[in-house]
Amino acid sequence: MQTTQTHLRTRPIGVGQLRAFAAVARLLNFRAASEELSLTQSAVSRQIQALEDEVGVPLFLRHTRAVELTGAGAQLMRTVGQTLEQLDSTVRMIRRSAGRKSVAISTWASFASMWLITRLEAFQTEFPDIDIRIDATDNLVDMDTADVDLALRYAMPDTVPAGAVRLFGEQLTAVASPWLLKTGKKLLRGEDLAHFALLEAGDSHRTQHLEWLTWRRWFEMHHLAKVEPKRWMHFNYAHQIAQAALTGQGVALARMPLIADSLASGDLVEILPHMRLDSPMAYWLVVGPRSAARPEIKAFCAWLLLQAQATRTAIGDAPDPDTVDNLD
């Protein structure tokens, strides 16, 4: 029996008056909305008028060159905007399931570059028919509406959503390149850090939990508050700190899960292993409720948990059973 390949469209499906209303409400201009929707201005105007007739009250105040939402219009837009976003996201997922299998992941840039991407080749070798899309962002996403299947996040245990799976915790430790240790002064005690440049996150003061990542806190916890480094170097991202350490620019206070591979390869050296500092933060897997049942999502999550187990072993992490949920 001969089969034909379905042509999957990429444009959003039309929902008539509501989509026209949403466009005008966002742009506050009938002409701009008509251009966005590829309709004539009169067609958009007729759809808005028909919707107002259905609702029974005006949704816009018409001015000479622009429009503005009435109170009723603003109230309707709060629901319509979210509804259309959910609808478009669901349609995209249906189209993906009708075509190629894929996994869309939301995570932050440093975790993607330092942990996830370095391991993806193994997954792609085992599952060559599953596409991967990584959306690297520091912003939290709404798993009910976002166009992603799962999120990998860095958070305190009491802030993650129900059902989140703990991948591993973390400790902070001082690391440097072997080259720096050979060419610089001896680094055997915490006090010896005064002879080196220290690398750390530059925005750690903006968020309370990120203060755990600072050298100042490390010094205080080890009763070395009076130590002053040769100089400070601050960076926005963990992968920048690691790169600076790898090139011998200073000593980094690094997150163990993110630099475990560099320690194993010898590219970085843990210089004061007896002075590791426990962090209250942990790394989590959150699966979107609309994605959890798909076979490719289950396959990726199972693979991810095995990778996380290997990292836990490498860093000596023993998770608290009370913080761990299992994926069925």
Short mmCIF file of C-alpha atoms in Angstrom, two decimals:
data_model
loop_
_atom_site.label_atom_id
_atom_site.label_comp_id
_atom_site.label_asym_id
_atom_site.label_seq_id
_atom_site.Cartn_x
_atom_site.Cartn_y
_atom_site.Cartn_z
CA MET A 1 0.00 0.00 0.00
CA GLN A 2 1.42 3.33 -1.02
CA THR A 3 1.56 6.07 1.62
CA THR A 4 1.98 9.80 1.23
CA GLN A 5 4.00 12.05 3.51
CA THR A 6 1.95 14.64 5.40
CA HIS A 7 3.05 18.24 4.80
CA LEU A 8 3.19 19.90 8.22
CA ARG A 9 2.36 23.59 8.15
CA THR A 10 4.27 26.00 10.34
CA ARG A 11 1.86 28.92 10.57
CA PRO A 12 -0.48 29.14 13.60
CA ILE A 13 -4.01 27.86 13.12
CA GLY A 14 -6.65 30.58 12.77
CA VAL A 15 -9.18 31.15 15.52
CA GLY A 16 -11.02 33.95 13.83
CA GLN A 17 -12.22 36.82 15.93
CA LEU A 18 -10.09 36.05 18.99
CA ARG A 19 -6.82 36.10 17.08
CA ALA A 20 -7.79 39.37 15.42
CA PHE A 21 -8.73 40.79 18.82
CA ALA A 22 -5.41 39.72 20.34
CA ALA A 23 -3.42 41.33 17.52
CA VAL A 24 -5.24 44.65 17.79
CA ALA A 25 -5.02 44.56 21.61
CA ARG A 26 -1.22 44.05 21.48
CA LEU A 27 -0.52 46.56 18.72
CA LEU A 28 -3.34 49.04 19.43
CA ASN A 29 -3.53 49.70 15.72
CA PHE A 30 -5.86 48.14 13.14
CA ARG A 31 -3.44 48.63 10.24
CA ALA A 32 -0.51 47.00 12.06
CA ALA A 33 -2.75 44.13 13.15
CA SER A 34 -3.99 43.58 9.60
CA GLU A 35 -0.40 43.41 8.33
CA GLU A 36 0.57 40.91 11.02
CA LEU A 37 -2.46 38.72 10.23
CA SER A 38 -2.14 39.12 6.43
CA LEU A 39 -5.71 40.41 6.25
CA THR A 40 -7.21 43.64 5.01
CA GLN A 41 -7.82 46.35 7.56
CA SER A 42 -11.56 46.19 6.87
CA ALA A 43 -11.59 42.43 7.49
CA VAL A 44 -9.94 42.88 10.88
CA SER A 45 -12.37 45.69 11.71
CA ARG A 46 -15.34 43.44 10.83
CA GLN A 47 -14.01 40.65 13.04
CA ILE A 48 -13.58 43.00 15.99
CA GLN A 49 -17.07 44.41 15.47
CA ALA A 50 -18.51 40.89 15.32
CA LEU A 51 -16.71 39.96 18.53
CA GLU A 52 -17.98 43.08 20.28
CA ASP A 53 -21.47 42.16 19.15
CA GLU A 54 -20.99 38.68 20.62
CA VAL A 55 -19.64 39.99 23.91
CA GLY A 56 -22.20 42.75 24.10
CA VAL A 57 -19.89 45.62 25.10
CA PRO A 58 -17.21 47.72 23.33
CA LEU A 59 -13.72 46.26 23.60
CA PHE A 60 -11.85 49.23 22.13
CA LEU A 61 -12.07 53.00 22.18
CA ARG A 62 -11.49 54.20 18.61
CA HIS A 63 -9.36 57.31 18.10
CA THR A 64 -8.23 58.98 14.89
CA ARG A 65 -4.89 57.17 14.55
CA ALA A 66 -4.98 54.51 17.24
CA VAL A 67 -7.20 52.54 19.56
CA GLU A 68 -7.11 51.69 23.25
CA LEU A 69 -8.60 48.85 25.24
CA THR A 70 -11.69 49.43 27.33
CA GLY A 71 -11.85 47.86 30.78
CA ALA A 72 -13.78 44.94 29.30
CA GLY A 73 -11.23 44.61 26.51
CA ALA A 74 -8.31 44.49 28.95
CA GLN A 75 -10.14 41.85 30.97
CA LEU A 76 -10.77 39.73 27.88
CA MET A 77 -7.17 40.11 26.68
CA ARG A 78 -5.81 38.60 29.90
CA THR A 79 -7.66 35.39 29.10
CA VAL A 80 -7.35 35.42 25.31
CA GLY A 81 -3.57 35.99 25.30
CA GLN A 82 -2.94 33.02 27.59
CA THR A 83 -5.47 30.84 25.75
CA LEU A 84 -3.94 31.49 22.34
CA GLU A 85 -0.45 30.80 23.71
CA GLN A 86 -1.59 27.46 25.12
CA LEU A 87 -3.42 26.62 21.91
CA ASP A 88 -0.43 27.41 19.69
CA SER A 89 1.89 25.45 21.97
CA THR A 90 -0.40 22.42 21.86
CA VAL A 91 -0.65 22.59 18.08
CA ARG A 92 3.16 22.75 17.79
CA MET A 93 3.43 19.66 19.96
CA ILE A 94 0.85 17.81 17.85
CA ARG A 95 2.72 18.70 14.69
CA ARG A 96 5.99 17.52 16.20
CA SER A 97 4.46 14.22 17.23
CA ALA A 98 3.09 13.80 13.69
CA GLY A 99 6.56 14.34 12.26
CA ARG A 100 9.96 13.79 13.83
CA LYS A 101 10.36 12.89 17.48
CA SER A 102 12.01 15.65 19.48
CA VAL A 103 12.85 16.79 22.99
CA ALA A 104 12.84 20.52 23.83
CA ILE A 105 14.86 21.44 26.93
CA SER A 106 14.96 24.69 28.88
CA THR A 107 18.05 25.28 31.01
CA TRP A 108 20.60 28.00 31.75
CA ALA A 109 23.62 28.61 29.57
CA SER A 110 26.38 27.47 31.95
CA PHE A 111 24.70 24.17 32.73
CA ALA A 112 24.06 23.55 29.05
CA SER A 113 27.67 24.18 28.04
CA MET A 114 29.45 22.64 31.05
CA TRP A 115 27.32 19.57 31.76
CA LEU A 116 24.53 18.78 29.32
CA ILE A 117 26.05 19.34 25.88
CA THR A 118 29.22 17.41 26.71
CA ARG A 119 27.05 14.32 27.33
CA LEU A 120 24.52 14.62 24.50
CA GLU A 121 26.60 12.70 21.96
CA ALA A 122 26.02 9.53 23.97
CA PHE A 123 22.26 10.05 23.88
CA GLN A 124 22.25 10.80 20.16
CA THR A 125 24.26 7.67 19.49
CA GLU A 126 21.72 5.58 21.37
CA PHE A 127 18.67 7.40 19.99
CA PRO A 128 19.62 8.77 16.54
CA ASP A 129 15.98 9.40 15.55
CA ILE A 130 15.26 11.87 18.38
CA ASP A 131 15.96 15.55 17.75
CA ILE A 132 17.17 17.77 20.61
CA ARG A 133 16.45 21.47 21.05
CA ILE A 134 18.06 23.43 23.89
CA ASP A 135 16.61 26.78 24.95
CA ALA A 136 19.30 28.36 27.13
CA THR A 137 17.78 31.00 29.37
CA ASP A 138 18.02 32.18 32.97
CA ASN A 139 14.28 32.86 33.02
CA LEU A 140 11.94 30.33 34.58
CA VAL A 141 9.37 28.98 32.15
CA ASP A 142 5.74 28.04 32.70
CA MET A 143 5.71 24.34 31.89
CA ASP A 144 1.95 24.46 31.28
CA THR A 145 2.26 26.92 28.39
CA ALA A 146 5.91 27.06 27.25
CA ASP A 147 7.03 25.32 24.08
CA VAL A 148 9.44 23.05 25.98
CA ASP A 149 9.16 19.50 27.24
CA LEU A 150 11.38 19.64 30.30
CA ALA A 151 13.44 22.08 32.33
CA LEU A 152 16.75 21.64 34.12
CA ARG A 153 17.01 24.10 36.99
CA TYR A 154 19.28 25.21 39.83
CA ALA A 155 17.29 25.99 42.96
CA MET A 156 16.69 25.56 46.66
CA PRO A 157 14.66 22.42 47.53
CA ASP A 158 11.75 24.44 48.91
CA THR A 159 11.32 26.47 45.69
CA VAL A 160 10.98 23.71 43.08
CA PRO A 161 7.53 22.61 41.84
CA ALA A 162 5.86 19.42 42.97
CA GLY A 163 7.17 16.41 41.06
CA ALA A 164 10.63 17.89 40.43
CA VAL A 165 13.37 15.25 40.44
CA ARG A 166 16.62 16.03 42.24
CA LEU A 167 19.55 15.25 39.96
CA PHE A 168 22.36 16.13 42.38
CA GLY A 169 23.40 18.63 45.00
CA GLU A 170 26.64 20.53 45.05
CA GLN A 171 29.70 21.52 46.97
CA LEU A 172 31.94 24.50 46.25
CA THR A 173 35.66 23.96 45.96
CA ALA A 174 38.79 25.89 45.00
CA VAL A 175 40.25 24.86 41.62
CA ALA A 176 43.07 26.03 39.38
CA SER A 177 44.91 24.93 36.28
CA PRO A 178 48.00 22.73 36.70
CA TRP A 179 49.97 25.36 34.78
CA LEU A 180 49.12 28.06 37.34
CA LEU A 181 50.15 25.82 40.22
CA LYS A 182 53.52 25.09 38.58
CA THR A 183 54.38 28.72 37.82
CA GLY A 184 52.95 30.44 40.89
CA LYS A 185 53.58 30.32 44.61
CA LYS A 186 52.74 27.27 46.70
CA LEU A 187 49.08 26.82 47.46
CA LEU A 188 48.79 24.45 50.41
CA ARG A 189 46.64 26.41 52.86
CA GLY A 190 43.71 28.80 52.63
CA GLU A 191 46.00 31.69 53.61
CA ASP A 192 48.07 31.05 50.47
CA LEU A 193 45.18 32.31 48.32
CA ALA A 194 46.41 35.84 49.11
CA HIS A 195 49.10 35.34 46.44
CA PHE A 196 46.62 34.63 43.62
CA ALA A 197 43.83 36.27 41.64
CA LEU A 198 40.45 34.94 42.71
CA LEU A 199 37.64 34.29 40.22
CA GLU A 200 33.97 34.45 41.14
CA ALA A 201 30.47 35.43 40.02
CA GLY A 202 30.05 39.17 39.71
CA ASP A 203 26.28 39.26 40.34
CA SER A 204 26.19 36.99 43.39
CA HIS A 205 25.20 39.89 45.65
CA ARG A 206 21.93 40.38 43.74
CA THR A 207 20.33 37.13 44.91
CA GLN A 208 20.54 35.82 48.44
CA HIS A 209 21.16 32.18 47.56
CA LEU A 210 24.00 33.10 45.18
CA GLU A 211 25.98 34.47 48.10
CA TRP A 212 26.95 30.84 48.69
CA LEU A 213 29.09 31.10 45.56
CA THR A 214 31.31 33.91 46.85
CA TRP A 215 34.87 33.71 48.11
CA ARG A 216 33.93 36.02 50.99
CA ARG A 217 31.51 33.46 52.34
CA TRP A 218 34.08 30.70 51.81
CA PHE A 219 36.66 32.72 53.76
CA GLU A 220 34.19 33.40 56.57
CA MET A 221 33.18 29.75 56.87
CA HIS A 222 36.87 28.78 57.16
CA HIS A 223 37.76 31.64 59.54
CA LEU A 224 39.91 33.40 56.96
CA ALA A 225 37.98 36.66 56.72
CA LYS A 226 41.16 38.78 56.73
CA VAL A 227 42.64 37.17 53.61
CA GLU A 228 42.87 39.57 50.64
CA PRO A 229 43.70 38.19 47.18
CA LYS A 230 46.22 39.58 44.74
CA ARG A 231 43.24 40.82 42.68
CA TRP A 232 39.61 39.98 41.96
CA MET A 233 38.11 38.87 38.64
CA HIS A 234 34.31 38.82 38.34
CA PHE A 235 32.22 37.13 35.63
CA ASN A 236 28.54 36.83 34.79
CA TYR A 237 28.43 33.08 34.12
CA ALA A 238 29.85 29.92 35.66
CA HIS A 239 31.29 28.76 32.34
CA GLN A 240 33.25 32.04 32.09
CA ILE A 241 34.73 31.44 35.53
CA ALA A 242 35.70 27.90 34.56
CA GLN A 243 37.26 29.08 31.30
CA ALA A 244 39.33 31.70 33.12
CA ALA A 245 40.54 29.05 35.56
CA LEU A 246 41.37 26.64 32.73
CA THR A 247 43.57 29.29 31.10
CA GLY A 248 45.47 29.95 34.34
CA GLN A 249 44.09 33.39 35.11
CA GLY A 250 43.37 32.66 38.76
CA VAL A 251 41.81 30.37 41.33
CA ALA A 252 38.08 29.74 40.99
CA LEU A 253 35.52 28.85 43.61
CA ALA A 254 33.71 26.33 41.43
CA ARG A 255 30.56 24.24 41.62
CA MET A 256 31.60 20.60 41.83
CA PRO A 257 28.94 19.17 39.44
CA LEU A 258 29.94 21.61 36.71
CA ILE A 259 33.71 21.01 36.86
CA ALA A 260 33.77 17.29 37.74
CA ASP A 261 34.73 16.40 34.15
CA SER A 262 37.59 18.92 34.14
CA LEU A 263 38.86 17.48 37.44
CA ALA A 264 38.67 13.93 36.07
CA SER A 265 40.62 14.90 32.94
CA GLY A 266 43.26 16.82 34.91
CA ASP A 267 42.49 20.11 33.17
CA LEU A 268 41.67 21.54 36.59
CA VAL A 269 43.07 20.60 40.00
CA GLU A 270 41.19 20.75 43.29
CA ILE A 271 43.74 22.53 45.44
CA LEU A 272 42.14 22.39 48.91
CA PRO A 273 39.89 19.30 48.86
CA HIS A 274 39.60 19.26 52.64
CA MET A 275 38.02 22.72 52.53
CA ARG A 276 35.00 22.05 50.34
CA LEU A 277 31.90 24.03 51.27
CA ASP A 278 28.42 22.51 51.16
CA SER A 279 25.82 24.47 49.21
CA PRO A 280 22.07 24.43 49.91
CA MET A 281 21.39 24.51 46.17
CA ALA A 282 20.61 21.49 44.00
CA TYR A 283 20.02 20.66 40.33
CA TRP A 284 16.53 19.54 39.30
CA LEU A 285 14.60 17.98 36.44
CA VAL A 286 11.07 19.27 35.82
CA VAL A 287 8.98 17.52 33.15
CA GLY A 288 6.10 19.33 31.48
CA PRO A 289 2.72 17.71 32.17
CA ARG A 290 1.83 17.61 28.47
CA SER A 291 5.08 15.88 27.55
CA ALA A 292 5.61 13.26 30.25
CA ALA A 293 3.82 10.40 28.46
CA ARG A 294 5.71 10.66 25.15
CA PRO A 295 8.18 7.78 24.61
CA GLU A 296 11.04 10.07 23.56
CA ILE A 297 10.63 12.13 26.75
CA LYS A 298 10.69 8.99 28.88
CA ALA A 299 13.82 7.80 27.05
CA PHE A 300 15.59 11.12 27.54
CA CYS A 301 14.68 11.34 31.23
CA ALA A 302 15.88 7.79 31.88
CA TRP A 303 19.17 8.57 30.15
CA LEU A 304 19.46 11.87 32.05
CA LEU A 305 18.99 10.17 35.42
CA LEU A 306 21.79 7.73 34.61
CA GLN A 307 24.06 10.64 33.76
CA ALA A 308 23.08 12.35 37.01
CA GLN A 309 23.86 9.20 38.97
CA ALA A 310 27.36 9.15 37.46
CA THR A 311 27.85 12.78 38.48
CA ARG A 312 26.67 12.06 42.02
CA THR A 313 29.22 9.28 42.24
CA ALA A 314 31.99 11.51 40.87
CA ILE A 315 31.37 14.30 43.38
CA GLY A 316 30.44 12.07 46.33
CA ASP A 317 26.90 13.40 46.57
CA ALA A 318 24.43 11.46 48.72
CA PRO A 319 20.96 12.95 48.21
CA ASP A 320 18.44 13.31 50.99
CA PRO A 321 15.68 10.77 50.19
CA ASP A 322 13.07 13.29 51.28
CA THR A 323 14.00 15.59 48.38
CA VAL A 324 13.92 12.96 45.65
CA ASP A 325 10.92 12.10 43.52
CA ASN A 326 11.06 9.20 41.08
CA LEU A 327 9.91 9.32 37.49
CA ASP A 328 7.45 6.54 36.69
#
